[in-house]
């Protein structure tokens, strides 16, 4: 939730930057119009207005780049959330399977112990009969007792949560570009005030 909120906050900031860029572009356009009306004396002002317009365009481009990066991050976050839920469901299902296997194994062990006890009794009985009659003993020894061994195959479930790393380098780079643009704007506005 915190990461999603951060993405929303960045979207809000980028929207504000775009609005400021649009307003700056309008101001630069109006300044160019006024400079053309002023004629020769307004040339310096026209140069400043043109540079302001360029910086406004660069600001808008940087804001668009940040928007694309944030959108990609949001998609990656959503994909990771879906994969995380799927992995959690698989783990839960695997836990249930393991519980069932444990129950089956306990039942098998109990049955095996019962069979083992009965086999011991039968063995004693067969030994007694063998002592009484060789023919009966040979008959009994021809009977083979087989027991099935249940093998519990446990499936290992690997939960893979692919965390999409936010491309913060791109945002940092774009933020530095914006900072440079703002600094250039301040210099131009200072120059504009001085020329005024």
Tab-separated table of C-alpha atoms in Angstrom:
chain	number	residue	atom	x	y	z
A	1	UNK	CA	0.000	0.000	0.000
A	2	UNK	CA	2.838	2.425	0.829
A	3	UNK	CA	4.464	1.858	-2.577
A	4	UNK	CA	1.153	2.391	-4.366
A	5	UNK	CA	0.623	5.603	-2.394
A	6	UNK	CA	4.116	6.789	-3.355
A	7	UNK	CA	3.329	6.164	-7.026
A	8	UNK	CA	0.083	8.141	-6.692
A	9	UNK	CA	1.967	11.003	-5.011
A	10	UNK	CA	4.514	11.087	-7.849
A	11	UNK	CA	1.670	11.116	-10.389
A	12	UNK	CA	0.201	14.100	-8.558
A	13	UNK	CA	3.538	15.949	-8.578
A	14	UNK	CA	4.054	15.227	-12.285
A	15	UNK	CA	0.549	16.527	-13.029
A	16	UNK	CA	1.398	19.748	-11.190
A	17	UNK	CA	4.641	20.035	-13.168
A	18	UNK	CA	2.722	19.632	-16.429
A	19	UNK	CA	0.235	22.307	-15.371
A	20	UNK	CA	3.070	24.683	-14.485
A	21	UNK	CA	4.761	23.875	-17.807
A	22	UNK	CA	1.557	24.640	-19.723
A	23	UNK	CA	1.096	27.920	-17.860
A	24	UNK	CA	4.735	28.816	-18.501
A	25	UNK	CA	4.287	28.086	-22.210
A	26	UNK	CA	1.272	30.410	-22.324
A	27	UNK	CA	3.221	33.107	-20.513
A	28	UNK	CA	6.109	32.708	-22.967
A	29	UNK	CA	3.688	32.952	-25.899
A	30	UNK	CA	2.102	36.104	-24.483
A	31	UNK	CA	5.557	37.518	-23.812
A	32	UNK	CA	6.554	36.911	-27.431
A	33	UNK	CA	3.408	38.667	-28.606
A	34	UNK	CA	4.091	41.648	-26.363
A	35	UNK	CA	7.745	41.701	-27.437
A	36	UNK	CA	6.750	41.793	-31.097
A	37	UNK	CA	4.432	44.685	-30.343
A	38	UNK	CA	7.226	46.509	-28.571
A	39	UNK	CA	9.317	46.256	-31.708
A	40	UNK	CA	13.043	46.738	-31.525
A	41	UNK	CA	13.058	47.606	-27.842
A	42	UNK	CA	11.402	44.280	-27.030
A	43	UNK	CA	13.994	42.014	-28.687
A	44	UNK	CA	15.775	41.157	-25.450
A	45	UNK	CA	12.478	40.355	-23.844
A	46	UNK	CA	11.584	38.159	-26.837
A	47	UNK	CA	14.819	36.156	-26.417
A	48	UNK	CA	14.043	35.568	-22.744
A	49	UNK	CA	10.474	34.578	-23.603
A	50	UNK	CA	11.723	32.118	-26.221
A	51	UNK	CA	14.115	30.500	-23.733
A	52	UNK	CA	11.331	30.264	-21.162
A	53	UNK	CA	9.186	28.525	-23.774
A	54	UNK	CA	11.978	26.033	-24.494
A	55	UNK	CA	12.413	25.294	-20.794
A	56	UNK	CA	8.671	24.812	-20.435
A	57	UNK	CA	8.749	22.295	-23.296
A	58	UNK	CA	11.697	20.460	-21.712
A	59	UNK	CA	9.828	20.391	-18.399
A	60	UNK	CA	6.808	18.840	-20.083
A	61	UNK	CA	8.976	16.225	-21.830
A	62	UNK	CA	10.691	15.318	-18.552
A	63	UNK	CA	7.305	15.071	-16.830
A	64	UNK	CA	6.051	12.766	-19.601
A	65	UNK	CA	9.141	10.589	-19.177
A	66	UNK	CA	8.483	10.317	-15.437
A	67	UNK	CA	4.833	9.470	-16.136
A	68	UNK	CA	5.858	6.623	-18.456
A	69	UNK	CA	8.328	5.305	-15.880
A	70	UNK	CA	5.749	5.436	-13.081
A	71	UNK	CA	3.147	3.710	-15.275
A	72	UNK	CA	5.626	0.910	-15.995
A	73	UNK	CA	6.362	0.603	-12.277
A	74	UNK	CA	2.648	0.442	-11.465
A	75	UNK	CA	2.152	-2.372	-13.994
A	76	UNK	CA	5.117	-4.265	-12.544
A	77	UNK	CA	3.742	-3.833	-9.019
A	78	UNK	CA	0.337	-5.123	-10.102
A	79	UNK	CA	1.937	-8.108	-11.858
A	80	UNK	CA	4.029	-8.890	-8.768
A	81	UNK	CA	0.927	-8.723	-6.573
A	82	UNK	CA	-0.897	-11.208	-8.816
A	83	UNK	CA	2.100	-13.561	-8.850
A	84	UNK	CA	2.401	-13.261	-5.069
A	85	UNK	CA	-1.254	-14.247	-4.620
A	86	UNK	CA	-0.842	-17.209	-6.971
A	87	UNK	CA	2.248	-18.344	-5.073
A	88	UNK	CA	0.415	-17.985	-1.750
A	89	UNK	CA	-2.459	-20.085	-3.091
A	90	UNK	CA	0.004	-22.749	-4.267
A	91	UNK	CA	1.688	-22.812	-0.865
A	92	UNK	CA	-1.682	-23.167	0.869
A	93	UNK	CA	-2.680	-25.985	-1.479
A	94	UNK	CA	0.690	-27.673	-0.954
A	95	UNK	CA	0.267	-27.433	2.820
A	96	UNK	CA	-3.105	-29.168	2.556
A	97	UNK	CA	-1.567	-31.918	0.415
A	98	UNK	CA	1.232	-32.421	2.946
A	99	UNK	CA	-1.313	-32.597	5.781
A	100	UNK	CA	-3.252	-35.264	3.888
A	101	UNK	CA	-0.038	-37.199	3.225
A	102	UNK	CA	0.867	-37.045	6.914
A	103	UNK	CA	-2.578	-38.392	7.864
A	104	UNK	CA	-2.317	-41.168	5.260
A	105	UNK	CA	1.164	-42.095	6.494
A	106	UNK	CA	-0.058	-42.295	10.104
A	107	UNK	CA	-2.903	-44.575	9.034
A	108	UNK	CA	-0.504	-46.711	7.011
A	109	UNK	CA	1.907	-46.978	9.945
A	110	UNK	CA	-0.894	-48.087	12.250
A	111	UNK	CA	-2.068	-50.682	9.724
A	112	UNK	CA	1.503	-51.890	9.227
A	113	UNK	CA	1.989	-52.347	12.970
A	114	UNK	CA	-1.251	-54.336	13.123
A	115	UNK	CA	-0.156	-56.505	10.205
A	116	UNK	CA	3.249	-56.954	11.825
A	117	UNK	CA	1.678	-58.137	15.097
A	118	UNK	CA	-0.600	-60.512	13.255
A	119	UNK	CA	2.293	-61.768	11.159
A	120	UNK	CA	4.193	-62.582	14.338
A	121	UNK	CA	1.222	-64.562	15.660
A	122	UNK	CA	0.900	-66.404	12.366
A	123	UNK	CA	4.630	-67.124	12.396
A	124	UNK	CA	4.352	-68.709	15.808
A	125	UNK	CA	1.342	-70.709	14.684
A	126	UNK	CA	3.159	-71.877	11.548
A	127	UNK	CA	6.171	-72.882	13.642
A	128	UNK	CA	3.949	-74.953	15.913
A	129	UNK	CA	2.262	-76.613	12.941
A	130	UNK	CA	5.687	-77.254	11.365
A	131	UNK	CA	6.772	-79.104	14.441
A	132	UNK	CA	3.649	-81.305	14.197
A	133	UNK	CA	3.629	-81.985	10.484
A	134	UNK	CA	6.308	-81.544	7.821
A	135	UNK	CA	3.745	-81.722	5.043
A	136	UNK	CA	1.668	-78.926	6.527
A	137	UNK	CA	4.843	-76.952	7.133
A	138	UNK	CA	5.855	-77.242	3.457
A	139	UNK	CA	2.362	-76.200	2.426
A	140	UNK	CA	2.429	-73.166	4.623
A	141	UNK	CA	5.901	-72.133	3.461
A	142	UNK	CA	4.631	-72.032	-0.150
A	143	UNK	CA	2.330	-69.209	0.768
A	144	UNK	CA	3.994	-65.887	0.303
A	145	UNK	CA	2.784	-62.847	2.087
A	146	UNK	CA	3.298	-59.605	0.287
A	147	UNK	CA	2.796	-56.182	1.663
A	148	UNK	CA	2.553	-53.057	-0.342
A	149	UNK	CA	4.716	-50.173	0.638
A	150	UNK	CA	3.046	-46.897	0.100
A	151	UNK	CA	5.428	-44.285	-1.031
A	152	UNK	CA	4.422	-40.767	-0.297
A	153	UNK	CA	5.615	-38.450	-2.955
A	154	UNK	CA	5.887	-34.936	-1.657
A	155	UNK	CA	5.839	-32.208	-4.207
A	156	UNK	CA	8.069	-29.313	-3.327
A	157	UNK	CA	6.351	-26.061	-4.083
A	158	UNK	CA	8.641	-23.184	-4.935
A	159	UNK	CA	7.006	-19.810	-4.301
A	160	UNK	CA	8.592	-17.330	-6.741
A	161	UNK	CA	7.618	-13.655	-6.069
A	162	UNK	CA	9.149	-11.603	-8.722
A	163	UNK	CA	9.606	-8.188	-7.253
A	164	UNK	CA	9.817	-5.609	-9.846
A	165	UNK	CA	12.456	-3.119	-8.867
A	166	UNK	CA	11.348	0.405	-9.380
A	167	UNK	CA	13.475	2.112	-11.944
A	168	UNK	CA	14.459	4.824	-9.519
A	169	UNK	CA	17.562	5.700	-11.536
A	170	UNK	CA	15.348	6.943	-14.343
A	171	UNK	CA	13.273	8.999	-11.921
A	172	UNK	CA	16.392	10.404	-10.268
A	173	UNK	CA	17.801	11.374	-13.647
A	174	UNK	CA	14.550	13.024	-14.681
A	175	UNK	CA	14.348	14.819	-11.320
A	176	UNK	CA	17.877	16.188	-11.803
A	177	UNK	CA	16.862	17.403	-15.251
A	178	UNK	CA	13.841	19.128	-13.735
A	179	UNK	CA	16.032	20.693	-11.051
A	180	UNK	CA	18.373	22.008	-13.748
A	181	UNK	CA	15.418	23.341	-15.709
A	182	UNK	CA	14.016	25.103	-12.641
A	183	UNK	CA	17.440	26.591	-11.941
A	184	UNK	CA	17.651	27.835	-15.537
A	185	UNK	CA	14.165	29.302	-15.223
A	186	UNK	CA	15.182	31.168	-12.076
A	187	UNK	CA	18.239	32.556	-13.844
A	188	UNK	CA	16.153	33.641	-16.828
A	189	UNK	CA	13.549	35.268	-14.606
A	190	UNK	CA	16.371	37.051	-12.732
A	191	UNK	CA	17.794	38.187	-16.070
A	192	UNK	CA	14.335	39.294	-17.129
A	193	UNK	CA	13.927	41.358	-13.964
A	194	UNK	CA	17.324	42.955	-14.520
A	195	UNK	CA	16.529	43.836	-18.140
A	196	UNK	CA	13.174	45.230	-17.092
